[in-house]
Coordinates of C-alpha atoms in Angstrom, one line a residue:
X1 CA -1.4 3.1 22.3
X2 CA -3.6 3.0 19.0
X3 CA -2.6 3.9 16.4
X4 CA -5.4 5.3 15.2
X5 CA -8.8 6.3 17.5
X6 CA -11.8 7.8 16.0
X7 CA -14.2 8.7 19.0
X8 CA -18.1 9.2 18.2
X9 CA -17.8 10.9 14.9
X10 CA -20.4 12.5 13.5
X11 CA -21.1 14.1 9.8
X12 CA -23.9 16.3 9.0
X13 CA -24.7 17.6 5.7
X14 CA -27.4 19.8 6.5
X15 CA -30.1 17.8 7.6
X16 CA -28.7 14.3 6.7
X17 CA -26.6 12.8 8.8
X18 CA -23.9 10.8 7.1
X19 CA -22.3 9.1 9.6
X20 CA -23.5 8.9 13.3
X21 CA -21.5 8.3 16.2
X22 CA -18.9 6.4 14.2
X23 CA -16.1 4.8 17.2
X24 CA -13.1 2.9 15.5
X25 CA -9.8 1.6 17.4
X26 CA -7.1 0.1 15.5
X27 CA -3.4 -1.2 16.6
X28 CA -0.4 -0.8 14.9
X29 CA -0.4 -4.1 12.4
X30 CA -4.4 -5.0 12.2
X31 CA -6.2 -5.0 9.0
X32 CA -10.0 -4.2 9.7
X33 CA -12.8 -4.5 6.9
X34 CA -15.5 -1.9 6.8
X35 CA -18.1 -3.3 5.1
X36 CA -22.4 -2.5 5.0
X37 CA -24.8 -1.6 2.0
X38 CA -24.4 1.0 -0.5
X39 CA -24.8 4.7 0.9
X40 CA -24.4 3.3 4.8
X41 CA -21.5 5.7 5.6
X42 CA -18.8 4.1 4.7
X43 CA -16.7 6.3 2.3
X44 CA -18.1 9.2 4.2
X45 CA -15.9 7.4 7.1
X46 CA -12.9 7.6 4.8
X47 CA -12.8 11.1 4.0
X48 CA -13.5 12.0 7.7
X49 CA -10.0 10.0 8.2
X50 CA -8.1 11.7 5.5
X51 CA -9.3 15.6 5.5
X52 CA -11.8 15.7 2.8
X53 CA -14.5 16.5 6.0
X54 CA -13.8 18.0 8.7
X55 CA -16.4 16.0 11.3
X56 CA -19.3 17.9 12.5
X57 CA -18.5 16.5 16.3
X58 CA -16.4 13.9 17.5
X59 CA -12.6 13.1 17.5
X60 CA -9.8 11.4 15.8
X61 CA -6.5 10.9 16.9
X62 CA -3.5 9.2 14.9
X63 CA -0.7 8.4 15.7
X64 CA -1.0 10.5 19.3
X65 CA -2.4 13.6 17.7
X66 CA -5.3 15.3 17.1
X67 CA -6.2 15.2 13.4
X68 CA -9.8 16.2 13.0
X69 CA -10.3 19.4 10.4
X70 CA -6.5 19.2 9.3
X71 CA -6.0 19.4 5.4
X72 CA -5.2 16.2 3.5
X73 CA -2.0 17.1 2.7
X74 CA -1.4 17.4 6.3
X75 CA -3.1 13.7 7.1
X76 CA -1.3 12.5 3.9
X77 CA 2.4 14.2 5.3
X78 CA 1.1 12.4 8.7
X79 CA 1.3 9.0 7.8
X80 CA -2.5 8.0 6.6
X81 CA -2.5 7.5 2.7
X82 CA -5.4 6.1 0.4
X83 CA -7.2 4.2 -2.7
X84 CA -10.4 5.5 -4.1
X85 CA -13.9 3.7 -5.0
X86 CA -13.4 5.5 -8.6
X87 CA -9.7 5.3 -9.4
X88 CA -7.9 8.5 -9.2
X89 CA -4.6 8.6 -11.3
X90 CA -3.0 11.5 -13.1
X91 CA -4.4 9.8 -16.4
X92 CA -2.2 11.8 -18.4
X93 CA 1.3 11.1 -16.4
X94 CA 3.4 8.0 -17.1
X95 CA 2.9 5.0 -14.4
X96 CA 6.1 5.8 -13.4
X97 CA 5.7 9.4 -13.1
X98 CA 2.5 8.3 -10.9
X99 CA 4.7 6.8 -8.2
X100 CA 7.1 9.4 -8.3
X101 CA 4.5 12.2 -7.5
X102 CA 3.6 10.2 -4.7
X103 CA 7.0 9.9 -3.6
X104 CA 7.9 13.8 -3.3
X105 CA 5.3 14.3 -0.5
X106 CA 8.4 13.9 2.0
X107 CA 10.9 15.2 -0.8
X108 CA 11.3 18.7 -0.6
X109 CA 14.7 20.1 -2.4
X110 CA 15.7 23.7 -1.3
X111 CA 15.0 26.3 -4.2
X112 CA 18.6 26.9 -4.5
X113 CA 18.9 23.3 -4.9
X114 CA 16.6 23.0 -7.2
X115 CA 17.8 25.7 -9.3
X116 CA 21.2 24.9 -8.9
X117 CA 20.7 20.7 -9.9
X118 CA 23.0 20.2 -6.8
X119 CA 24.9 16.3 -7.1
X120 CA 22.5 15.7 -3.8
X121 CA 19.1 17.1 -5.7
X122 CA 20.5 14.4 -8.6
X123 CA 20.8 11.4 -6.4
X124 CA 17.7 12.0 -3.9
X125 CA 15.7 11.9 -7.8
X126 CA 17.3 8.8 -8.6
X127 CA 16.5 7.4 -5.5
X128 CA 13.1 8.4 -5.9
X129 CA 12.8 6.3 -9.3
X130 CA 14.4 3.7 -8.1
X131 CA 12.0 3.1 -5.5
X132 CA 9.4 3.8 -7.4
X133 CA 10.4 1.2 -9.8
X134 CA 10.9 -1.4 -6.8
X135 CA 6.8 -0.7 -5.9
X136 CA 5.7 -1.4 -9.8
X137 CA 8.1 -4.3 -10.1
X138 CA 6.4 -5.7 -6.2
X139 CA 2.5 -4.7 -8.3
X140 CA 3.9 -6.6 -11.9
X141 CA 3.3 -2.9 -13.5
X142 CA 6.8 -2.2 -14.0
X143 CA 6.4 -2.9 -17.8
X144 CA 4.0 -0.4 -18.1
X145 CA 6.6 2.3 -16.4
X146 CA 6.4 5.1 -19.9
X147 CA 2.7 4.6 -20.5
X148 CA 0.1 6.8 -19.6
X149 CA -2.1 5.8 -16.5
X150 CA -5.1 6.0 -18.2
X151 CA -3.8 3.2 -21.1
X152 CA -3.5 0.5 -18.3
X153 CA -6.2 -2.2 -18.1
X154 CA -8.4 -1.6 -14.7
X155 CA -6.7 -4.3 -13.1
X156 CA -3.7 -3.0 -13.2
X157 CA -4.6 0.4 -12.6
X158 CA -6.2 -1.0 -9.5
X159 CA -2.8 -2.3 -8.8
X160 CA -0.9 1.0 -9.3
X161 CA -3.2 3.2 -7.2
X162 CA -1.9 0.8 -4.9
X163 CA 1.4 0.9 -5.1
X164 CA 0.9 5.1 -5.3
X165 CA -0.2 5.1 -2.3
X166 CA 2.7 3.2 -0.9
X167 CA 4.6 5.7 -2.5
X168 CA 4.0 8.0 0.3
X169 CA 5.3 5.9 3.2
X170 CA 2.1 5.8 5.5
X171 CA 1.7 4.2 8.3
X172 CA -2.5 3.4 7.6
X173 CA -3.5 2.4 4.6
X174 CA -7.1 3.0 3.1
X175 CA -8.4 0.7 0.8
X176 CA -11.4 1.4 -0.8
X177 CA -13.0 -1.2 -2.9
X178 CA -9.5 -2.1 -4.0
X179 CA -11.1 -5.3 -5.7
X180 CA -14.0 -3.6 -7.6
X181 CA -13.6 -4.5 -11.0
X182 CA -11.1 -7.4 -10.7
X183 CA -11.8 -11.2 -12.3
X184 CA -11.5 -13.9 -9.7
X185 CA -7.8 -14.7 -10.8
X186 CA -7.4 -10.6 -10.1
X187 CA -8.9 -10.9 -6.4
X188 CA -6.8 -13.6 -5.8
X189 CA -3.4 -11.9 -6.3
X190 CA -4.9 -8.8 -4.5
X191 CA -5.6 -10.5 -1.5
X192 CA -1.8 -12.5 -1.6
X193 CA -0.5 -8.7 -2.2
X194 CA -2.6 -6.9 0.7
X195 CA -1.4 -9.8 3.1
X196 CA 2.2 -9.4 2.2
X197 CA 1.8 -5.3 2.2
X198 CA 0.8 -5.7 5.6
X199 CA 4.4 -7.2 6.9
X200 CA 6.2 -6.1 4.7
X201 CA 5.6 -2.3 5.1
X202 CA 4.9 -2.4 8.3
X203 CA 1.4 -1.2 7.5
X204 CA -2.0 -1.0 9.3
X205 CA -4.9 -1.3 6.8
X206 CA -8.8 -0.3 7.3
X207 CA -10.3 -1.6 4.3
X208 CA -14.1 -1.3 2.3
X209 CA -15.0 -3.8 0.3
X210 CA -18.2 -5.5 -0.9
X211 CA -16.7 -8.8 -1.9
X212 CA -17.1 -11.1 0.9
X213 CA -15.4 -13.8 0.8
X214 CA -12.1 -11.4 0.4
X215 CA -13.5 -9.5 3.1
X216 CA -13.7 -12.8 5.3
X217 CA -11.1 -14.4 4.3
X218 CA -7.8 -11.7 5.2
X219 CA -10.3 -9.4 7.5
X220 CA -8.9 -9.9 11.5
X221 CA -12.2 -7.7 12.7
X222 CA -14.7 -6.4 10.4
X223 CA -16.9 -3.4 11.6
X224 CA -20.4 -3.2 9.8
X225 CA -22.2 0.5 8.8
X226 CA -25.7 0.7 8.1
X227 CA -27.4 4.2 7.6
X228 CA -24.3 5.7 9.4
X229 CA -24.2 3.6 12.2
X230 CA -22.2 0.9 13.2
X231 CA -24.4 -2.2 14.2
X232 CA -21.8 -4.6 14.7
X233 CA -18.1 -5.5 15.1
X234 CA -16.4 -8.3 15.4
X235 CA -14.7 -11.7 13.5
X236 CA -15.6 -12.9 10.4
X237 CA -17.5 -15.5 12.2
X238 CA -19.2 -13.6 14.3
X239 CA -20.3 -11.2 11.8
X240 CA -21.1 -13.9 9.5
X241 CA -23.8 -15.1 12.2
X242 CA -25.0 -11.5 13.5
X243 CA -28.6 -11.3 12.8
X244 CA -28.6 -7.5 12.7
X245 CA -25.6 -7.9 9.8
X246 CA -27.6 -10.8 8.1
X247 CA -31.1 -9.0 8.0
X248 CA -28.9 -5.2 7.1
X249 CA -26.6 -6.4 4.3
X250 CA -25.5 -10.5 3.9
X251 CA -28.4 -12.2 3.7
X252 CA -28.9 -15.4 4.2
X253 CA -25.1 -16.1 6.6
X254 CA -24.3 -18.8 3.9
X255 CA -23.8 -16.3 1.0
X256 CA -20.7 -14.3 3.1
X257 CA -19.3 -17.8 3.0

């Protein structure tokens, strides 16, 4: 079974249509690239997958279920967690405190427990920071545990949105853009930490990006939007060589090189 199915997905906004008849498979374990030109659908797609929309027609299923029109929380409890384009950390929260947020999405202490500081409240909240320690030691933010967010370089908030996201235990991640903003030396670490993410955690990942050569070089099968619709799937190579892709969004094939 897939673990995750979108079926000919459609978003309206009035009288512009977002995303058109958007189909996606993925098995448990793959890591698919999304990639096309600005404004072709793509983060559109995202938010369709994790609540922000509900889809104007069409279906998604995860994990078994129906999740179209459920809330994010409900995605996010669910098992589908993501990044952002434009990072979104609690800016004025420690790093730490970041993870830990993340964390208590399938923490949820009794009132009396909570009131009470029960021993079992006390070690479930260690727990907690000790894990997320372990994800900002994995990201090489642990230094940074007592800053604020917003006080980290963009690399390594990058890094920690990341390892947020972990924070929640999914099942699919979403990356989106995870390597805008990075150096070379930056990409290179991210794509060594996306492929060891992917064992490691037992993770699927669908993931945008408008770097090519990360996109080719850890992508399995990238799927390409253009104006909402998807105009090709496929390998690396194949995209690299699809004239639709080449004429939409590469160029000449030797620039996705």
């Amino acid at each position: 079974m897939p673990l995750l199915e979108v079926i000919n997905c459609t978003k309206r906004f009035g009288g512009l249509t977002a995303v058109a008849g958007f189909s996606l498979s993925m098995e448990p374990g793959e890591l698919v690239g999304l990639i096309g030109p600005n404004g072709a659908g793509k983060t559109t797609a995202f938010n369709l997958l994790t609540g922000v929309y509900p889809p104007t027609s069409g279906k998604i299923i995860f994990n078994g279920h129906s999740i179209a029109g459920h809330r994010p929380s409900q995605i996010a409890a669910a098992g589908i967690s993501r990044t952002f384009q434009n990072i979104r950390l609690f800016n004025q929260m420690t790093v730490l405190d970041n993870v830990r947020t993340a964390s208590h999405l399938h923490f949820r202490p009794s009132l009396a427990a909570a009131m009470l500081q029960t021993a079992g409240l006390r070690r479930a909240e260690a727990e907690v920071t000790e894990q997320a320690h372990a994800l900002l030691e994995r990201f090489g933010v642990d230094r940074y545990a007592d800053e604020l967010a917003c006080n980290l370089p963009y690399g390594e908030q990058r890094r920690l949105e990341i390892a947020r996201a972990l924070a929640t235990h999914p099942k699919l991640l979403l990356l989106d853009e995870p390597a805008a903003g990075m150096n070379p030396q930056e990409k290179v670490a991210l794509m060594e930490q996306i492929r060891t993410i992917l064992s490691d955690f037992g993770l699927t990942i669908l993931l945008i990006e408008h770097d090519m050569r990360l996109v080719m070089t850890i992508c399995e099968r990238i799927m390409v939007l253009d104006q909402g619709e998807v105009i090709a799937q496929g390998t690396p190579g194949q995209i690299q060589k699809d004239p639709k892709v080449i004429e939409a969004y590469l160029g000449e094939s030797e620039e996705a090189a």
